[in-house]
XYZ file of C-alpha atoms in Angstrom:
523
model
C 55.242 119.526 152.295
C 54.867 120.427 156.025
C 51.415 121.896 155.355
C 50.377 118.604 153.789
C 51.539 116.705 156.872
C 49.726 119.114 159.244
C 46.508 118.987 157.228
C 46.651 115.200 156.917
C 47.121 114.576 160.646
C 44.595 117.303 161.609
C 41.944 115.651 159.467
C 42.797 112.258 160.965
C 42.420 113.602 164.565
C 39.165 115.420 163.802
C 37.607 112.288 162.315
C 38.499 110.355 165.475
C 37.074 113.050 167.743
C 33.702 113.243 165.956
C 31.358 111.344 168.359
C 28.633 110.254 165.939
C 30.944 108.188 163.639
C 30.837 104.500 164.685
C 34.043 102.818 165.789
C 33.820 100.309 162.902
C 33.791 103.153 160.401
C 36.683 104.810 162.223
C 38.546 101.460 162.041
C 38.075 101.376 158.259
C 39.123 105.035 158.001
C 42.261 104.131 159.999
C 43.173 101.506 157.429
C 42.716 104.123 154.714
C 44.846 106.763 156.475
C 47.567 104.253 157.330
C 47.645 103.015 153.715
C 47.805 106.570 152.350
C 50.591 107.648 154.719
C 52.602 104.451 154.111
C 52.315 104.695 150.325
C 52.226 108.409 149.687
C 54.404 109.670 152.552
C 56.881 107.137 153.938
C 57.371 103.952 155.875
C 57.897 105.889 159.147
C 54.872 108.076 158.441
C 52.758 104.917 158.114
C 53.971 103.641 161.519
C 53.317 107.040 163.124
C 49.840 107.126 161.604
C 49.124 103.590 162.876
C 50.344 104.496 166.388
C 48.358 107.723 166.479
C 45.184 106.017 165.245
C 45.565 103.242 167.857
C 45.991 105.862 170.619
C 42.880 107.699 169.463
C 41.024 104.354 169.304
C 42.142 103.503 172.850
C 40.814 106.902 174.003
C 37.439 106.226 172.318
C 37.372 102.733 173.843
C 38.077 104.032 177.362
C 35.529 106.823 177.025
C 33.111 104.364 175.400
C 32.453 106.741 172.528
C 30.121 105.169 169.973
C 31.357 101.604 170.303
C 29.458 99.354 167.825
C 31.110 95.929 168.301
C 30.706 93.355 171.091
C 34.211 92.545 172.234
C 35.886 95.914 172.122
C 39.241 94.950 173.741
C 39.908 92.009 171.434
C 38.881 94.072 168.440
C 41.255 96.840 169.601
C 44.175 94.409 169.912
C 43.527 92.708 166.565
C 43.005 96.090 164.891
C 46.296 97.402 166.309
C 48.141 94.362 164.960
C 46.472 94.855 161.586
C 47.352 98.572 161.523
C 51.030 97.918 162.224
C 51.155 95.023 159.730
C 49.633 97.123 156.959
C 51.889 100.082 157.780
C 54.964 97.851 157.788
C 54.102 95.925 154.631
C 52.917 98.873 152.568
C 55.737 101.088 153.809
C 58.506 98.594 153.058
C 56.996 97.601 149.715
C 56.545 101.226 148.709
C 60.142 102.100 149.669
C 61.426 99.106 147.688
C 59.350 100.206 144.725
C 60.606 103.776 145.100
C 64.231 102.545 145.121
C 63.543 100.369 142.092
C 61.825 103.256 140.319
C 64.774 105.487 141.171
C 67.166 102.912 139.761
C 65.043 102.613 136.638
C 64.946 106.374 136.268
C 68.724 106.519 136.649
C 69.108 103.719 134.099
C 66.787 105.503 131.718
C 68.793 108.687 132.133
C 72.026 106.808 131.518
C 70.532 105.184 128.425
C 69.358 108.521 127.128
C 72.790 110.005 127.779
C 74.456 107.020 126.099
C 72.112 107.295 123.121
C 72.845 110.984 122.799
C 76.595 110.345 122.996
C 76.248 107.497 120.504
C 74.298 109.714 118.131
C 77.000 112.357 118.430
C 79.688 109.745 117.764
C 77.772 108.368 114.790
C 77.363 111.877 113.404
C 81.056 112.548 114.005
C 82.054 109.220 112.448
C 79.814 109.833 109.448
C 81.276 113.321 109.078
C 84.798 111.903 109.237
C 83.965 109.198 106.701
C 82.355 111.746 104.384
C 85.502 113.856 104.643
C 87.661 110.895 103.499
C 88.101 110.957 99.703
C 88.306 107.148 99.508
C 84.999 105.286 99.098
C 84.115 103.342 102.288
C 81.332 100.796 102.731
C 79.917 98.447 105.367
C 78.262 95.076 104.762
C 76.530 92.586 106.996
C 77.155 88.844 107.013
C 74.508 88.419 104.327
C 76.656 90.532 101.955
C 74.212 93.436 101.972
C 75.346 97.027 102.346
C 74.558 98.613 105.701
C 76.219 101.995 105.120
C 78.693 103.986 103.059
C 80.373 107.366 102.935
C 79.871 110.308 100.600
C 82.773 109.283 98.323
C 81.090 105.948 97.510
C 77.815 107.740 96.857
C 79.565 110.076 94.429
C 81.385 107.180 92.760
C 78.218 105.110 92.241
C 75.822 108.018 91.765
C 73.517 106.609 94.459
C 72.367 108.009 97.806
C 73.149 106.074 100.977
C 69.526 105.034 101.421
C 69.624 103.619 97.883
C 72.745 101.630 98.726
C 71.644 100.210 102.093
C 70.141 96.743 101.774
C 71.568 96.198 98.266
C 74.187 93.636 97.192
C 77.080 94.028 94.773
C 74.866 92.497 92.084
C 72.488 95.446 92.469
C 75.230 98.061 92.055
C 77.696 96.598 89.521
C 77.597 94.581 86.314
C 77.685 90.795 86.591
C 81.384 90.326 85.795
C 82.590 92.786 88.432
C 79.926 91.674 90.933
C 81.134 88.059 90.679
C 84.697 89.172 91.450
C 83.642 91.265 94.452
C 81.317 88.575 95.833
C 83.913 85.804 95.567
C 86.404 87.975 97.457
C 83.813 88.665 100.192
C 83.150 84.931 100.596
C 86.889 84.289 100.804
C 87.243 86.983 103.475
C 84.591 85.380 105.694
C 86.331 82.017 105.319
C 89.721 83.356 106.346
C 88.294 85.763 108.994
C 91.210 88.092 108.487
C 92.147 91.007 106.268
C 92.122 91.212 102.502
C 93.880 93.442 99.989
C 93.508 93.041 96.245
C 93.674 95.066 93.065
C 90.712 95.161 90.708
C 88.672 97.580 88.596
C 85.585 99.580 89.493
C 83.022 101.116 87.161
C 82.071 104.616 88.355
C 79.064 106.795 87.631
C 80.388 108.113 84.280
C 80.754 104.538 82.997
C 84.561 104.495 83.005
C 86.634 101.778 84.635
C 89.128 102.789 87.308
C 91.993 100.736 88.696
C 91.457 100.384 92.443
C 92.938 98.633 95.468
C 90.336 97.263 97.885
C 91.230 96.832 101.584
C 88.678 94.744 103.483
C 88.457 93.510 107.053
C 85.893 91.941 109.374
C 84.556 93.967 112.273
C 83.244 92.147 115.361
C 80.698 92.559 118.128
C 81.485 92.862 121.830
C 81.971 89.098 122.062
C 84.548 89.028 119.276
C 82.212 87.365 116.774
C 82.229 88.626 113.150
C 79.320 90.967 112.541
C 80.150 92.502 109.170
C 82.655 93.664 106.571
C 84.229 97.101 106.213
C 85.936 98.029 102.962
C 88.064 100.963 101.810
C 88.570 101.565 98.079
C 91.657 103.438 96.836
C 91.743 104.729 93.271
C 95.210 104.008 91.858
C 94.467 104.839 88.221
C 96.470 108.068 88.242
C 99.279 106.445 90.219
C 99.319 103.501 87.839
C 99.346 105.807 84.827
C 102.229 107.755 86.375
C 104.057 104.518 87.071
C 103.507 103.310 83.498
C 104.609 106.704 82.206
C 107.714 106.555 84.386
C 108.403 103.052 83.077
C 108.039 104.287 79.508
C 110.341 107.210 80.276
C 112.895 104.851 81.848
C 112.607 102.491 78.883
C 113.001 105.327 76.387
C 115.913 106.674 78.386
C 117.464 103.214 78.328
C 116.939 103.013 74.566
C 118.462 106.460 74.135
C 121.431 105.431 76.283
C 121.828 102.276 74.207
C 121.637 104.301 71.003
C 124.211 106.744 72.329
C 126.427 103.869 73.458
C 126.064 102.149 70.102
C 126.763 105.441 68.371
C 129.878 105.835 70.503
C 130.931 102.271 69.704
C 130.298 102.861 66.010
C 132.375 106.043 66.155
C 135.192 104.142 67.836
C 134.747 101.303 65.360
C 135.024 103.598 62.355
C 138.076 105.193 63.940
C 139.545 101.720 64.411
C 138.585 100.659 60.895
C 140.114 103.832 59.469
C 143.288 103.077 61.357
C 143.194 99.397 60.417
C 142.712 100.216 56.726
C 145.120 103.143 56.571
C 148.068 101.338 58.199
C 148.332 98.390 55.746
C 147.536 100.640 52.794
C 150.346 103.013 53.802
C 152.699 100.054 54.169
C 151.650 98.631 50.790
C 151.987 102.065 49.149
C 155.448 102.559 50.652
C 156.544 99.128 49.506
C 155.223 99.765 45.975
C 157.081 103.077 45.864
C 160.303 101.339 46.965
C 159.856 98.610 44.349
C 159.259 101.321 41.758
C 162.525 102.980 42.825
C 164.417 99.674 42.711
C 163.080 98.953 39.221
C 164.834 102.082 37.904
C 168.110 101.036 39.496
C 170.714 99.885 36.991
C 172.055 97.451 39.467
C 168.644 95.783 39.991
C 170.114 92.486 41.043
C 171.729 94.084 44.056
C 168.277 95.218 45.302
C 166.424 91.971 44.554
C 166.421 90.960 48.257
C 164.879 94.285 49.220
C 162.189 93.811 46.569
C 161.328 90.351 47.942
C 161.212 91.751 51.482
C 158.794 94.509 50.437
C 156.655 92.058 48.500
C 156.411 89.977 51.704
C 155.377 93.074 53.643
C 152.731 93.872 51.022
C 151.421 90.303 51.184
C 151.215 90.384 54.981
C 149.250 93.648 54.907
C 146.998 92.263 52.219
C 146.251 89.428 54.654
C 145.403 92.063 57.276
C 142.974 93.738 54.915
C 141.523 90.366 53.915
C 141.014 89.396 57.585
C 139.293 92.697 58.333
C 137.039 92.427 55.284
C 136.235 88.765 56.069
C 135.263 89.640 59.638
C 133.064 92.516 58.480
C 131.346 90.295 55.916
C 130.785 87.517 58.462
C 129.398 89.916 61.085
C 127.023 91.313 58.456
C 125.913 87.782 57.531
C 125.342 86.912 61.184
C 123.186 90.019 61.635
C 121.204 89.057 58.534
C 120.860 85.431 59.781
C 122.595 84.350 56.582
C 125.697 82.839 58.201
C 125.712 79.054 58.411
C 127.788 76.401 60.086
C 128.074 73.037 58.306
C 128.030 70.386 61.001
C 129.564 66.989 60.514
C 130.972 64.410 62.871
C 134.650 65.234 63.455
C 137.359 64.422 65.940
C 137.490 67.811 67.628
C 140.556 66.848 69.709
C 142.552 66.228 66.543
C 141.329 69.509 64.995
C 142.343 71.587 68.012
C 145.671 69.789 68.361
C 146.567 70.255 64.682
C 145.701 73.962 64.782
C 147.771 74.460 67.920
C 150.763 72.605 66.534
C 150.523 74.418 63.198
C 151.183 77.775 64.899
C 153.665 76.453 67.450
C 156.765 77.498 65.452
C 155.382 80.983 64.937
C 154.585 81.341 68.679
C 157.912 79.862 69.782
C 159.727 82.357 67.471
C 158.001 85.100 69.491
C 159.748 83.817 72.606
C 156.491 82.384 74.030
C 156.181 78.845 75.376
C 153.169 76.958 73.919
C 151.720 73.907 75.744
C 148.967 71.564 74.520
C 147.332 69.175 77.014
C 144.292 66.881 76.778
C 142.745 64.225 79.007
C 141.128 62.482 76.023
C 142.777 61.313 72.792
C 139.675 61.353 70.599
C 136.184 62.842 70.775
C 133.755 62.762 67.855
C 131.198 65.583 67.981
C 129.098 67.496 65.468
C 131.057 70.582 64.440
C 132.219 72.672 61.515
C 135.954 71.997 61.420
C 136.666 75.219 59.512
C 134.790 77.324 62.113
C 136.524 75.482 64.989
C 139.836 76.268 63.324
C 138.851 79.922 63.005
C 137.809 80.078 66.661
C 141.102 78.603 67.826
C 143.245 80.791 65.541
C 141.457 83.898 66.778
C 141.935 82.976 70.465
C 145.580 82.006 69.906
C 146.166 85.255 67.966
C 144.751 87.260 70.909
C 146.866 85.267 73.384
C 150.046 85.982 71.345
C 149.212 89.716 71.169
C 149.016 90.147 74.929
C 151.605 87.630 76.154
C 155.140 88.983 76.620
C 158.345 87.135 75.743
C 159.122 84.186 78.035
C 155.397 83.966 78.713
C 153.247 80.838 78.387
C 150.142 79.904 76.392
C 148.302 76.732 77.451
C 145.695 74.999 75.276
C 143.906 72.213 77.167
C 140.949 69.914 76.543
C 138.842 67.988 79.040
C 135.331 66.568 79.039
C 132.397 65.108 80.971
C 129.404 63.055 79.908
C 127.630 65.872 78.072
C 130.218 68.509 77.181
C 133.691 69.051 75.827
C 135.734 71.924 77.279
C 138.485 73.788 75.414
C 140.605 76.217 77.408
C 143.060 78.818 76.061
C 145.109 80.335 78.888
C 147.886 82.912 78.667
C 150.212 84.626 81.126
C 149.753 88.075 79.614
C 148.818 91.362 81.220
C 145.169 90.393 81.745
C 141.896 92.238 81.261
C 140.629 94.983 83.615
C 137.608 93.798 85.672
C 135.368 96.544 84.260
C 136.132 95.334 80.720
C 135.826 91.596 81.359
C 132.055 91.504 80.776
C 132.423 93.496 77.562
C 135.174 91.576 75.762
C 132.657 89.599 73.687
C 130.677 92.688 72.690
C 131.103 93.951 69.176
C 133.657 96.744 68.622
C 134.875 96.412 72.220
C 138.532 97.334 72.812
C 140.263 96.639 76.126
C 142.362 99.790 75.568
C 141.457 102.851 73.549
C 142.749 103.654 70.100
C 145.500 106.059 71.195
C 146.950 104.044 74.081
C 146.887 100.431 72.882
C 149.991 98.704 71.610
C 148.298 96.033 69.498
C 146.222 96.133 66.331
C 142.624 94.957 66.138
C 139.147 96.025 65.030
C 137.267 94.836 68.128
C 135.061 92.325 66.303
C 137.178 89.168 66.589
C 135.918 87.946 69.975
C 132.301 88.836 69.164
C 132.652 86.698 66.027
C 134.168 83.874 68.112
C 131.224 84.041 70.528
C 128.758 83.876 67.636
C 130.538 80.856 66.097
C 130.620 79.011 69.458
C 126.916 79.661 70.046
C 126.100 78.420 66.520
C 127.580 75.111 67.671
C 125.198 75.157 70.651
C 128.034 76.028 73.000
C 129.097 78.773 75.385
C 132.241 80.835 75.857
C 133.383 82.732 78.937
C 136.456 84.641 80.070
C 138.380 84.848 83.322
C 141.233 87.222 83.964
C 143.500 88.714 86.580
C 145.548 91.808 85.899
C 149.259 91.154 85.294
C 148.665 87.398 85.598
C 146.844 86.543 82.385
C 143.502 85.558 80.914
C 141.633 82.305 80.311
C 138.983 81.719 77.644
C 136.737 78.698 78.247
C 134.711 77.081 75.454
C 131.947 74.590 76.263
C 130.642 72.462 73.360
C 127.881 69.822 73.496
C 129.077 66.281 72.724
C 126.323 65.536 70.230
C 126.593 63.965 66.772
C 124.554 64.331 63.588
C 123.205 61.862 61.077
C 125.716 61.696 58.267
C 122.954 61.627 55.646
C 121.715 65.036 56.740
C 125.019 66.914 56.697
C 125.515 69.666 54.134
C 128.468 69.812 51.807
C 130.946 72.285 53.249
C 132.130 75.184 51.132
C 135.582 75.126 49.604
C 138.319 75.758 52.205
C 141.104 78.244 52.033
C 144.613 76.923 52.198
C 145.456 76.020 55.808
C 148.722 78.047 55.853
C 146.960 81.000 54.267
C 144.282 80.964 56.961
C 147.001 81.081 59.602
C 148.657 83.988 57.801
C 145.307 85.804 57.631
C 144.431 85.309 61.314
C 147.945 86.218 62.528
C 148.407 89.071 60.049
C 147.917 91.902 62.577
C 150.734 90.678 64.874
C 153.984 92.493 64.085
C 157.359 91.509 65.380
C 160.911 91.844 64.336
C 161.164 88.111 64.508
């Protein structure tokens, strides 16, 4: 660079010292040298060149070397001003342009660096997306695909360049495309996130259950610029879930079968016991009667014969009650059991049943109370079935109520229902058994520890009879304080012309003997 400066200024001095070049030409050459030094070298170099050229011009003017213009001094002054003006203007302008060019070069370098970094990030992002097993796609605001990952390409069987620019209608059948497009429109309206479950047809033609997660991505100003979606295949998970549900359901069925089998085993044990006990009693009584019949003094044993006949009759009632309950339960299961509704005064029916067993209950040392807040209520019911319900509940209350205990039968009503309540002060029902008392074959105590007879089907039959009347029954209990059975019956009536003729009734006293046959007492 120094050699260039030396050569440039040497040439400039030599041209000024050559005597045969006119001053006008040297003036023009000065403009050229000043312009070159200002533009090519620097602002200061331009000023130095102008100063040096003026000094050389002054020398030529003083020595009167080849002057070719009239007013040399004025020309010298004006030329000097022109030299400095050109040097200043060109120098400053060139420096400003150099600074601007430098800034532009720096900006270009930054842009190139940014582009390179962006390309690296795009490559990295694409590599990451291709490594994700879930299909991922990008769409613009015109619902056209702008990119996707390898998983989506494999799922659709299309390359990315074949996907870009397409819509869902180009990639999927019309039915699925309509679903996807409607969800995309909804997403743009809500400008939020979207998660939904749908199906997706893949390259082999099969449909897969998928969950689609979509969201809007924005530009630097926060304005929506497109949609990004991630598809998760849940077919295997759903199949596992359905399989687990089937396993749970089958396990539940197996548990129910085992429970029913257990209940049936207990029931048959109970039935065996229930059948064997009265049969043994009847057999023993028959054997005693046979012995008395051989006695010469038969008249002396006539009272014993009558007593044993009574025992046989009572046990026959037990067997009859058991068989009746089994037959009725079978009919209910076969939907062959009927109730014959007619308009009856249910208050009178319940009161008469309660009073008819009052002597029997009082002889057990139990206080029986009947209370009602209404003297008469006509509703549609089967009086024989109501009687059976009440006898069964009263029989249960007597079984579990100790001497000097209390049994309360009460009736109350509202606009739509009649409520019958049977409450005792017995030992109560354990909380874990309370929800099971109406289940068939249920026993509050097991076969070897209970102190009362029963097959475990009485309360389930009561529940069925109440429900056939359109009613409900529930139980409340507290250990060592007693139990309460609540019956709710609708207060509806039937057209008399439509009622069916009821079947022939058993004798009222006989029905009481049948229902109370499994209660034994010395009294």
